[in-house]
Coordinates of C-alpha atoms in Angstrom, one line a residue:
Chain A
X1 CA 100.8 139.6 51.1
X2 CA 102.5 136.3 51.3
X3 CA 100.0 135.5 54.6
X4 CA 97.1 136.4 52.7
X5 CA 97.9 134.1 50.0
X6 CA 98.7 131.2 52.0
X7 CA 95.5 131.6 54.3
X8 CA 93.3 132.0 51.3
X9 CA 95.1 128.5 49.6
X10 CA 94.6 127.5 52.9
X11 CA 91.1 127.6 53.1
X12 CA 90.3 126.6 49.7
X13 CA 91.6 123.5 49.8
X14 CA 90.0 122.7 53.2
X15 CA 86.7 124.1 51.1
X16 CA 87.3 121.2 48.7
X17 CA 87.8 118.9 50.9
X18 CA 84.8 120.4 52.9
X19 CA 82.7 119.9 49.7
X20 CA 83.2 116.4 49.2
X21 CA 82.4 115.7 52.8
X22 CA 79.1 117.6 52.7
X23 CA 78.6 115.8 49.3
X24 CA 78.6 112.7 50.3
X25 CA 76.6 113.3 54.3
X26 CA 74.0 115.2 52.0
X27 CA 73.2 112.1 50.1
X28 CA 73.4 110.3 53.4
X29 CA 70.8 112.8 54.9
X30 CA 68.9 112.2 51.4
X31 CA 68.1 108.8 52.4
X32 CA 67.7 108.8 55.7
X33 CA 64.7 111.6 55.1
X34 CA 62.9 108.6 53.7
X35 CA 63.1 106.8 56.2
X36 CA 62.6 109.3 59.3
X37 CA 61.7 112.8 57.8
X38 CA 60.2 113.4 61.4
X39 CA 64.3 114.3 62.6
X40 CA 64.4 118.6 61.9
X41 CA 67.7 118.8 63.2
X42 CA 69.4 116.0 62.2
X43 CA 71.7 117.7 59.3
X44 CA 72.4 120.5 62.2
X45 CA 73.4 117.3 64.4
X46 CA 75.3 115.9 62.0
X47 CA 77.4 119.1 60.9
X48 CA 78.2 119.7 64.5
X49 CA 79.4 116.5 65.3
X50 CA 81.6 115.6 62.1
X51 CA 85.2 116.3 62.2
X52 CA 85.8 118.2 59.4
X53 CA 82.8 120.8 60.2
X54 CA 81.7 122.0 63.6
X55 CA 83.7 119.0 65.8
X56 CA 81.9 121.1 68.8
X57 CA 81.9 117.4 70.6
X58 CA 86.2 118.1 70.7
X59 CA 85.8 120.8 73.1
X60 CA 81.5 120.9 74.4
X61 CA 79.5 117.9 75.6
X62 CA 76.8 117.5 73.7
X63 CA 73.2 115.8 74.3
X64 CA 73.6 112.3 72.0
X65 CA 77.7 112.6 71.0
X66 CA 80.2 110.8 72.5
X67 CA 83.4 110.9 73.2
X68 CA 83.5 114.8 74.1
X69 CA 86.5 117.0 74.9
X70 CA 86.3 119.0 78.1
X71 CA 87.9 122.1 77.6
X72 CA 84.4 123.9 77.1
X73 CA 81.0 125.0 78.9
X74 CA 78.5 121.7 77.8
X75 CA 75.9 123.1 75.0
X76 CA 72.9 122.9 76.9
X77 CA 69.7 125.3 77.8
X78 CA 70.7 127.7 75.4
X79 CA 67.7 129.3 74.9
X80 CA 68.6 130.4 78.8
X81 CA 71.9 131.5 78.0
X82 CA 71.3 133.6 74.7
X83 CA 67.7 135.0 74.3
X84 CA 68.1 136.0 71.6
X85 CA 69.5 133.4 68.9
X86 CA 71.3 135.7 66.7
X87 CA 73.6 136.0 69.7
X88 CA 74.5 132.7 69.5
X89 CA 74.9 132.7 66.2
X90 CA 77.7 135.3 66.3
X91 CA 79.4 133.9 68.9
X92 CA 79.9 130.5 67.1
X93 CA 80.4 132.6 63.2
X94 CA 83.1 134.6 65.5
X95 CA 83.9 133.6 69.3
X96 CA 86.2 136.0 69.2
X97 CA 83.5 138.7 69.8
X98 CA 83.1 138.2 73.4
X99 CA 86.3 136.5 74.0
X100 CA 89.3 137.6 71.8
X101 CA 91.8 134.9 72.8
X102 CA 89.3 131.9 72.7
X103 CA 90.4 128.7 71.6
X104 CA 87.2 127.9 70.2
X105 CA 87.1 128.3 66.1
X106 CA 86.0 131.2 63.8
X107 CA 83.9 129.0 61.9
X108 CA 82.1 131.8 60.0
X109 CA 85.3 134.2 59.7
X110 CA 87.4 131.4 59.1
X111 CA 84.8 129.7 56.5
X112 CA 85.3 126.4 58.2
X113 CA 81.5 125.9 57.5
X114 CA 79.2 128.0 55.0
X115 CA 76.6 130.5 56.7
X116 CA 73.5 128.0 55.6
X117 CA 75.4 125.4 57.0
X118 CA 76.0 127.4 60.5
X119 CA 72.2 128.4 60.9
X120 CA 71.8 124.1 60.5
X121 CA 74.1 124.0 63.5
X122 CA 72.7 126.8 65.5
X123 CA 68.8 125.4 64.9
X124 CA 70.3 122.0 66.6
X125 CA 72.2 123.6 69.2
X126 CA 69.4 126.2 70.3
X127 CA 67.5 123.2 70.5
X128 CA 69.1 121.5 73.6
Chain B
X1 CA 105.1 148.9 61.3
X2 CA 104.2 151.4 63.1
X3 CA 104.0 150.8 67.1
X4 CA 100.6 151.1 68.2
X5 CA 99.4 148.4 65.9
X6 CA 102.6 145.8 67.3
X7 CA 101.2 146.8 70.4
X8 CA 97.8 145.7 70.1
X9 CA 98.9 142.1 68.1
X10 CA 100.7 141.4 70.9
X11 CA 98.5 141.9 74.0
X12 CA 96.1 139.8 72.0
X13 CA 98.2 136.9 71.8
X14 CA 99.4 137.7 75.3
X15 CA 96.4 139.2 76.4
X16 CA 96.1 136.6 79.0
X17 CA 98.7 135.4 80.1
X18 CA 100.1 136.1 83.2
X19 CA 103.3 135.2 83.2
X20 CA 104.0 136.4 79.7
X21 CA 104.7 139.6 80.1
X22 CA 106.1 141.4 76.9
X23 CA 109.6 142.4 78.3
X24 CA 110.2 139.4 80.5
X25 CA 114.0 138.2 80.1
X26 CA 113.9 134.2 79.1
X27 CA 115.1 133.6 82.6
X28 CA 111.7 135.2 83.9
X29 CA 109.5 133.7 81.2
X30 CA 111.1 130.2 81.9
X31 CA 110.5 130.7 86.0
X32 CA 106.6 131.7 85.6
X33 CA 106.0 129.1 82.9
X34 CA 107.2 126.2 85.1
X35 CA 105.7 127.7 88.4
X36 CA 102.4 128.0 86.1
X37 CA 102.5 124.5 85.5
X38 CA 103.7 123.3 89.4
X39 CA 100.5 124.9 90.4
X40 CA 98.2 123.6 87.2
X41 CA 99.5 120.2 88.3
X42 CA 100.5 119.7 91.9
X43 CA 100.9 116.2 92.1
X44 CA 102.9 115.8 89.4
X45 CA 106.3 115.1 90.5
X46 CA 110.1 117.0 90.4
X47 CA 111.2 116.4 87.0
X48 CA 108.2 113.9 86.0
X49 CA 106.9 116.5 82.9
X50 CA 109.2 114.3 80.6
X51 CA 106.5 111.9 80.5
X52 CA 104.0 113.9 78.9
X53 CA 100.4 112.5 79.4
X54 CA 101.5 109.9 81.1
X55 CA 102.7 112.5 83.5
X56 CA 99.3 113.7 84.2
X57 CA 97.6 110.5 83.4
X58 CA 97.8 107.4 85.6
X59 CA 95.6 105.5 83.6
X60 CA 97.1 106.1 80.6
X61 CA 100.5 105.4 82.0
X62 CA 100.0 102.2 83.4
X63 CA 99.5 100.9 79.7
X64 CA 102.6 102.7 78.6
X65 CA 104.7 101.4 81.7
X66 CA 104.0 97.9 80.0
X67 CA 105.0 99.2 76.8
X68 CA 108.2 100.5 77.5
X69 CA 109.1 97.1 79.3
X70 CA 109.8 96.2 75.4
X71 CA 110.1 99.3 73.9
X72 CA 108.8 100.0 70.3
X73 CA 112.4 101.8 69.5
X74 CA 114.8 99.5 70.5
X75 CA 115.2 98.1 67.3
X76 CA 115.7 101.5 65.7
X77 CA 117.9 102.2 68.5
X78 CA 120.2 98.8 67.5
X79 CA 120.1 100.2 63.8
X80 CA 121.3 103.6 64.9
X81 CA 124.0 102.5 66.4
X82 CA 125.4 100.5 63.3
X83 CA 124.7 103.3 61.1
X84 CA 126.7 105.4 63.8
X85 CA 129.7 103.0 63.4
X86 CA 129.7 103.0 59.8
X87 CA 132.6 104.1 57.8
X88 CA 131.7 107.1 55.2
X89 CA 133.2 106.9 51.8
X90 CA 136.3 108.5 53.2
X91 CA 136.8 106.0 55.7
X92 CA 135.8 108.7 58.6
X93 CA 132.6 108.3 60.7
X94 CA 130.3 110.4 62.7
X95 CA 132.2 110.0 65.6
X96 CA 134.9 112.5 63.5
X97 CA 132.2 114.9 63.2
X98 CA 131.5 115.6 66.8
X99 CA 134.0 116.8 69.5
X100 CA 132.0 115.4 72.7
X101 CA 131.7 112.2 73.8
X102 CA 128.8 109.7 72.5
X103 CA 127.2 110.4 76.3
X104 CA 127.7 114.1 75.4
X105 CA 126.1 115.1 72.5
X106 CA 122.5 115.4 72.9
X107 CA 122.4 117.5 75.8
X108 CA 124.9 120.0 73.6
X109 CA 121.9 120.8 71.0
X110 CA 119.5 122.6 70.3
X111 CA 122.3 125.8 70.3
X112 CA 122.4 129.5 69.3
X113 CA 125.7 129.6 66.7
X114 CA 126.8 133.0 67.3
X115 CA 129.2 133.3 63.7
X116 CA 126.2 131.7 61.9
X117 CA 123.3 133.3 63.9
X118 CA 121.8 130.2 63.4
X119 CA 120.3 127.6 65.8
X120 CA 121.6 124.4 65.2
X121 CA 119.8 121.2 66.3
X122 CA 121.3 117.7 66.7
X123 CA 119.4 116.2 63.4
X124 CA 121.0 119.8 61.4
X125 CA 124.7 118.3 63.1
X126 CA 124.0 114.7 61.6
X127 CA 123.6 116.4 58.2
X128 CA 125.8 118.8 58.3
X129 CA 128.5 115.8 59.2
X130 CA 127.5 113.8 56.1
X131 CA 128.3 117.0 54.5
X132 CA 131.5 117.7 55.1
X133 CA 131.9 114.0 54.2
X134 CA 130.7 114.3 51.0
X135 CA 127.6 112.2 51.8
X136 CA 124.5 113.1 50.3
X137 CA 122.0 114.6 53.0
X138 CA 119.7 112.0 55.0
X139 CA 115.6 112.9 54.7
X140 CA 114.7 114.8 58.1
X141 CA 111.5 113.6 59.5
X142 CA 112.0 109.7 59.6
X143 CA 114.3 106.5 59.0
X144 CA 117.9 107.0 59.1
X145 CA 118.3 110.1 60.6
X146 CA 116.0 110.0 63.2
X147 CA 117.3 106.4 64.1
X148 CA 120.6 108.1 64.1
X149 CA 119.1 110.3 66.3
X150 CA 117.4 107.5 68.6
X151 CA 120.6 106.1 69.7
X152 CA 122.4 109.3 70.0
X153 CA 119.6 110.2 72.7
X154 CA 119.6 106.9 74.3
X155 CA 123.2 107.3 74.7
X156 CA 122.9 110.8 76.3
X157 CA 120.2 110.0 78.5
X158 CA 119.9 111.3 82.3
X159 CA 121.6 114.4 81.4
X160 CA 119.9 117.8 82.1
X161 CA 118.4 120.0 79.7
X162 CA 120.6 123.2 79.8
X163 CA 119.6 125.1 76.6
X164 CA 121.9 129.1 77.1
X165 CA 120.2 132.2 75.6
X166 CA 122.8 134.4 76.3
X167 CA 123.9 137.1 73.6
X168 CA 121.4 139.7 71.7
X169 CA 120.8 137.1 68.6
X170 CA 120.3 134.4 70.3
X171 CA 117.5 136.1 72.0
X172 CA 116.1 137.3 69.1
X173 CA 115.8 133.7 68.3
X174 CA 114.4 132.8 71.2
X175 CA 111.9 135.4 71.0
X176 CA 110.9 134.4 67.4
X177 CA 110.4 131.1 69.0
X178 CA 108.4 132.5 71.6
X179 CA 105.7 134.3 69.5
X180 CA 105.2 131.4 67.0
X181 CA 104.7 129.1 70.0
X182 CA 102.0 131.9 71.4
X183 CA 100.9 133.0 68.3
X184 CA 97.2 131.9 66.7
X185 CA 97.4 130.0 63.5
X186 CA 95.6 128.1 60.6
X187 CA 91.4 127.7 59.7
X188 CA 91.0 126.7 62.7
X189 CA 92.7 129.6 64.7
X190 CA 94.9 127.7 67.3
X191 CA 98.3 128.4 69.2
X192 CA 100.8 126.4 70.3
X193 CA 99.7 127.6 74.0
X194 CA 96.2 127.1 73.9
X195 CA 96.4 123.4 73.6
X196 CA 99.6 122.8 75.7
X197 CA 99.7 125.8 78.2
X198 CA 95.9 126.9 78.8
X199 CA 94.2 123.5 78.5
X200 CA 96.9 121.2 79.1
X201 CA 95.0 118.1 81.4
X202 CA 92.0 118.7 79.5
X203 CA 90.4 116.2 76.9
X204 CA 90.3 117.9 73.3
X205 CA 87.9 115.0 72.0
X206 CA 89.7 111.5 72.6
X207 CA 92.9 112.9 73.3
X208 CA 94.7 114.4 76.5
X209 CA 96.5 117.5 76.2
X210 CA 100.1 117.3 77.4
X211 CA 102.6 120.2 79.0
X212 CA 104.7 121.6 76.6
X213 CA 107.4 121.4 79.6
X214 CA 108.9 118.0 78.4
X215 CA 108.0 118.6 75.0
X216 CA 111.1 118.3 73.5
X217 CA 113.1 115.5 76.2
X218 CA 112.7 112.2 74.3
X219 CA 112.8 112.8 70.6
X220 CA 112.6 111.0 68.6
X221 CA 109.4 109.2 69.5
X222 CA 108.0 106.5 67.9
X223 CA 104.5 106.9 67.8
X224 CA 101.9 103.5 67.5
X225 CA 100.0 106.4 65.2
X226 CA 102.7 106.6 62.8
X227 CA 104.2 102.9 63.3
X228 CA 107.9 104.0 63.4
X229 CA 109.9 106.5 64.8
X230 CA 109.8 110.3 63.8
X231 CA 111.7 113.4 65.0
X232 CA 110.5 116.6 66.5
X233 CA 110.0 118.7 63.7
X234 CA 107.7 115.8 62.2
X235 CA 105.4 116.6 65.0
X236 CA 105.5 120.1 64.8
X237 CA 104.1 119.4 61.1
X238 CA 101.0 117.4 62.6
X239 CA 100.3 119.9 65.1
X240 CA 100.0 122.2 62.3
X241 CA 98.4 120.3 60.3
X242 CA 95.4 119.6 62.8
X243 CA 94.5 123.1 63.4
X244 CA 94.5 123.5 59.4
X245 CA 97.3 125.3 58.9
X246 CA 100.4 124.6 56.9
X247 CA 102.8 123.3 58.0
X248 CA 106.5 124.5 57.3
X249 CA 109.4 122.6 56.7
X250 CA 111.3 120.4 58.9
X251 CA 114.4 122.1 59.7
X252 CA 112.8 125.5 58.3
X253 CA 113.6 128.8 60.5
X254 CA 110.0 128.6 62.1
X255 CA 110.5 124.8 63.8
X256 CA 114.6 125.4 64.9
X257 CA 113.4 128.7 66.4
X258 CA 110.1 126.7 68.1
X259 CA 112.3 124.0 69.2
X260 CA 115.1 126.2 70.4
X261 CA 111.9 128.4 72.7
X262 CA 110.5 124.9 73.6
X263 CA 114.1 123.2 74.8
X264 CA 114.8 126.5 77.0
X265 CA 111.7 126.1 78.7
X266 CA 112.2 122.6 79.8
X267 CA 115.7 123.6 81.2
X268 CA 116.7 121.2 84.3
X269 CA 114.5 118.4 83.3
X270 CA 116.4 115.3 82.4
X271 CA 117.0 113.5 78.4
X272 CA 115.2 110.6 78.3
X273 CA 114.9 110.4 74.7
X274 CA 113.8 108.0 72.5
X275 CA 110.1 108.0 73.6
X276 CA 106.7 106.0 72.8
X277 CA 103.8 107.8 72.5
X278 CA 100.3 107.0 71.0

């Protein structure tokens, strides 16, 4: 009981710090559609690159981010490695699927990003 | 609880490790956890884990060679050793508290107390000291106690770490130390191990991920990150912190039993504490 409360506190309050990031790289993204609306993935780019969402460049290499970890596989070709893109989408909304001790993040399970936010990240990783 | 579900938590936290083995004796664990990292790290030489990154990292250690040439917590270090040599209200000192010499002291702590059943740490000591001299309690993470602390581990350096688990309690101790250390935790759904067992010598963005053999050999540490000194337990809160999780109190049950686990397994490496880190 005690563990449920403190995750759930937990979360919230990394929500609400989650809001006000998204907050502010929405109106970011706002203005940067003026000027180059051509960019589909560039919100999905963004969330997976920021600290406080998807920070996939701490562990993957990533096409255009820098500084990357190197404790994971690089995100690219994924259209090779998962057909089918719902796969992919489950396996970064719960890693845990096909590998129960991963280090990587339960970012869906864990609401460390919202599910319209995730299919952002997924569009820009399936991409590469 | 009932067994089968204790059964199944644990083989996914230990699920896979090899050396982990559920019933392994702290003797056993502490053998495959440094042969583990012997092999992980071949060139890293006998008794050179104390260094942390720079252990693994030569480029990284260059700069820090410089560093220590003038180290950041000498100054601390000089402050220490005043406050150590000032009288309490009573006229005693801390040198009345403690029945080892100066030299002695760190390599005495962390330690099971078998009336207490209670693991008491060397910053615990300082404050249990002012205690019993009527001196109001110093804060735990930084300034005075952990300068205190400085100079009592710059006095004890060179001595090896020689943590005993040795009756029932203090293995249950141990043990509680063991699974928080292995255990996943926070938003973000980290252990302990995962950053400084499985991918220790791998980048996590910018940042190297060290041993946890070592981990514990030269607190305090000041840290350029924190611009002054802090103690163990202050770094057990960031860990926590990063991986979203909260973090519990220094001193709490959770960080003396992690320390106590994290001491044991760097048995036979040398003090060689205070230490500068990033």
């Amino acid at each position: 009981m005690r563990k449920n409360i403190r995750l759930i506190t937990g979360a919230a309050s990394a929500l609400a710090i989650a809001g006000a990031v998204a907050f502010f790289s929405n109106i970011a993204i706002a203005e940067g559609d003026k000027k180059a609306a051509s960019d589909e993935h560039k919100e999905g780019k963004a969330l997976a690159f920021d600290r406080k969402k998807g920070n996939c460049l701490a562990c993957h290499i990533i096409k255009g981010g820098e500084m990357a970890g190197n404790i994971a596989p690089p995100l690219m070709m994924m259209k090779a490695r998962f057909p089918k893109k719902k796969d992919m989408k489950a396996k970064i909304v719960d890693p845990r699927i096909t590998k129960p001790n991963t280090i990587m993040p339960p970012f869906g399970a864990h609401s460390v990003m919202s599910d319209s936010e995730i299919d952002k990240v997924v569009d820009f990783i399936y991409s590469l | 609880m009932n067994k089968v579900t204790k059964i199944i938590a644990t083989s996914v936290v230990f699920g896979l490790l090899p050396f982990a083995t559920v019933q392994a004796s702290p003797d056993e664990d502490l053998k495959a956890l440094q042969g583990f990292f012997e092999k992980k790290f071949p060139d890293v030489k006998d008794g050179d884990f104390i260094n942390g990154v720079y252990a693994i990292d030569e480029k990284s250690r260059e700069q820090w060679e410089e560093m220590e040439e003038m180290p950041p917590y000498e100054l601390a270090v000089d402050e220490g050793k005043e406050l150590w040599a000032k009288k309490f209200g009573n006229g005693k000192t801390y040198a009345d508290c403690f029945k080892q010499d100066l030299a002695d002291i760190r390599v005495a702590y962390p330690y099971h107390d078998e009336d207490k059943d209670d693991i008491m740490t060397l910053e615990g000591a300082i404050n249990s000291c002012r205690k019993d001299n009527d001196e109001k309690p110093l804060k735990w993470k930084k300034g005075k106690l952990a300068k205190l602390s400085a100079y009592i581990a710059f006095e004890g350096r060179g001595k090896k770490i020689d943590v005993k688990v040795e009756t029932d309690k203090a293995k249950a101790w141990y043990e509680e130390g063991k699974t928080f250390f292995y255990a996943k935790r926070g938003q973000l759904n980290m252990a302990c191990a995962d950053c400084h067992v499985y991918y220790s010598g791998n980048m996590i963005r910018g940042d190297l991920l060290s041993p946890t053999l070592g981990h514990t050999s030269h607190f305090p540490v000041y840290r350029s990150k924190w611009g002054s000194l802090g103690t163990l337990h202050r770094r057990y809160g960031g860990c926590n912190k990063q991986v979203r999780a909260k973090p519990f109190k220094a001193q709490s049950r959770q960080y003396k039993a992690l320390e106590y686990f994290e001491a044991y397994m760097s048995n036979g490496l040398e003090l060689n504490g205070p230490g500068s880190r990033k």
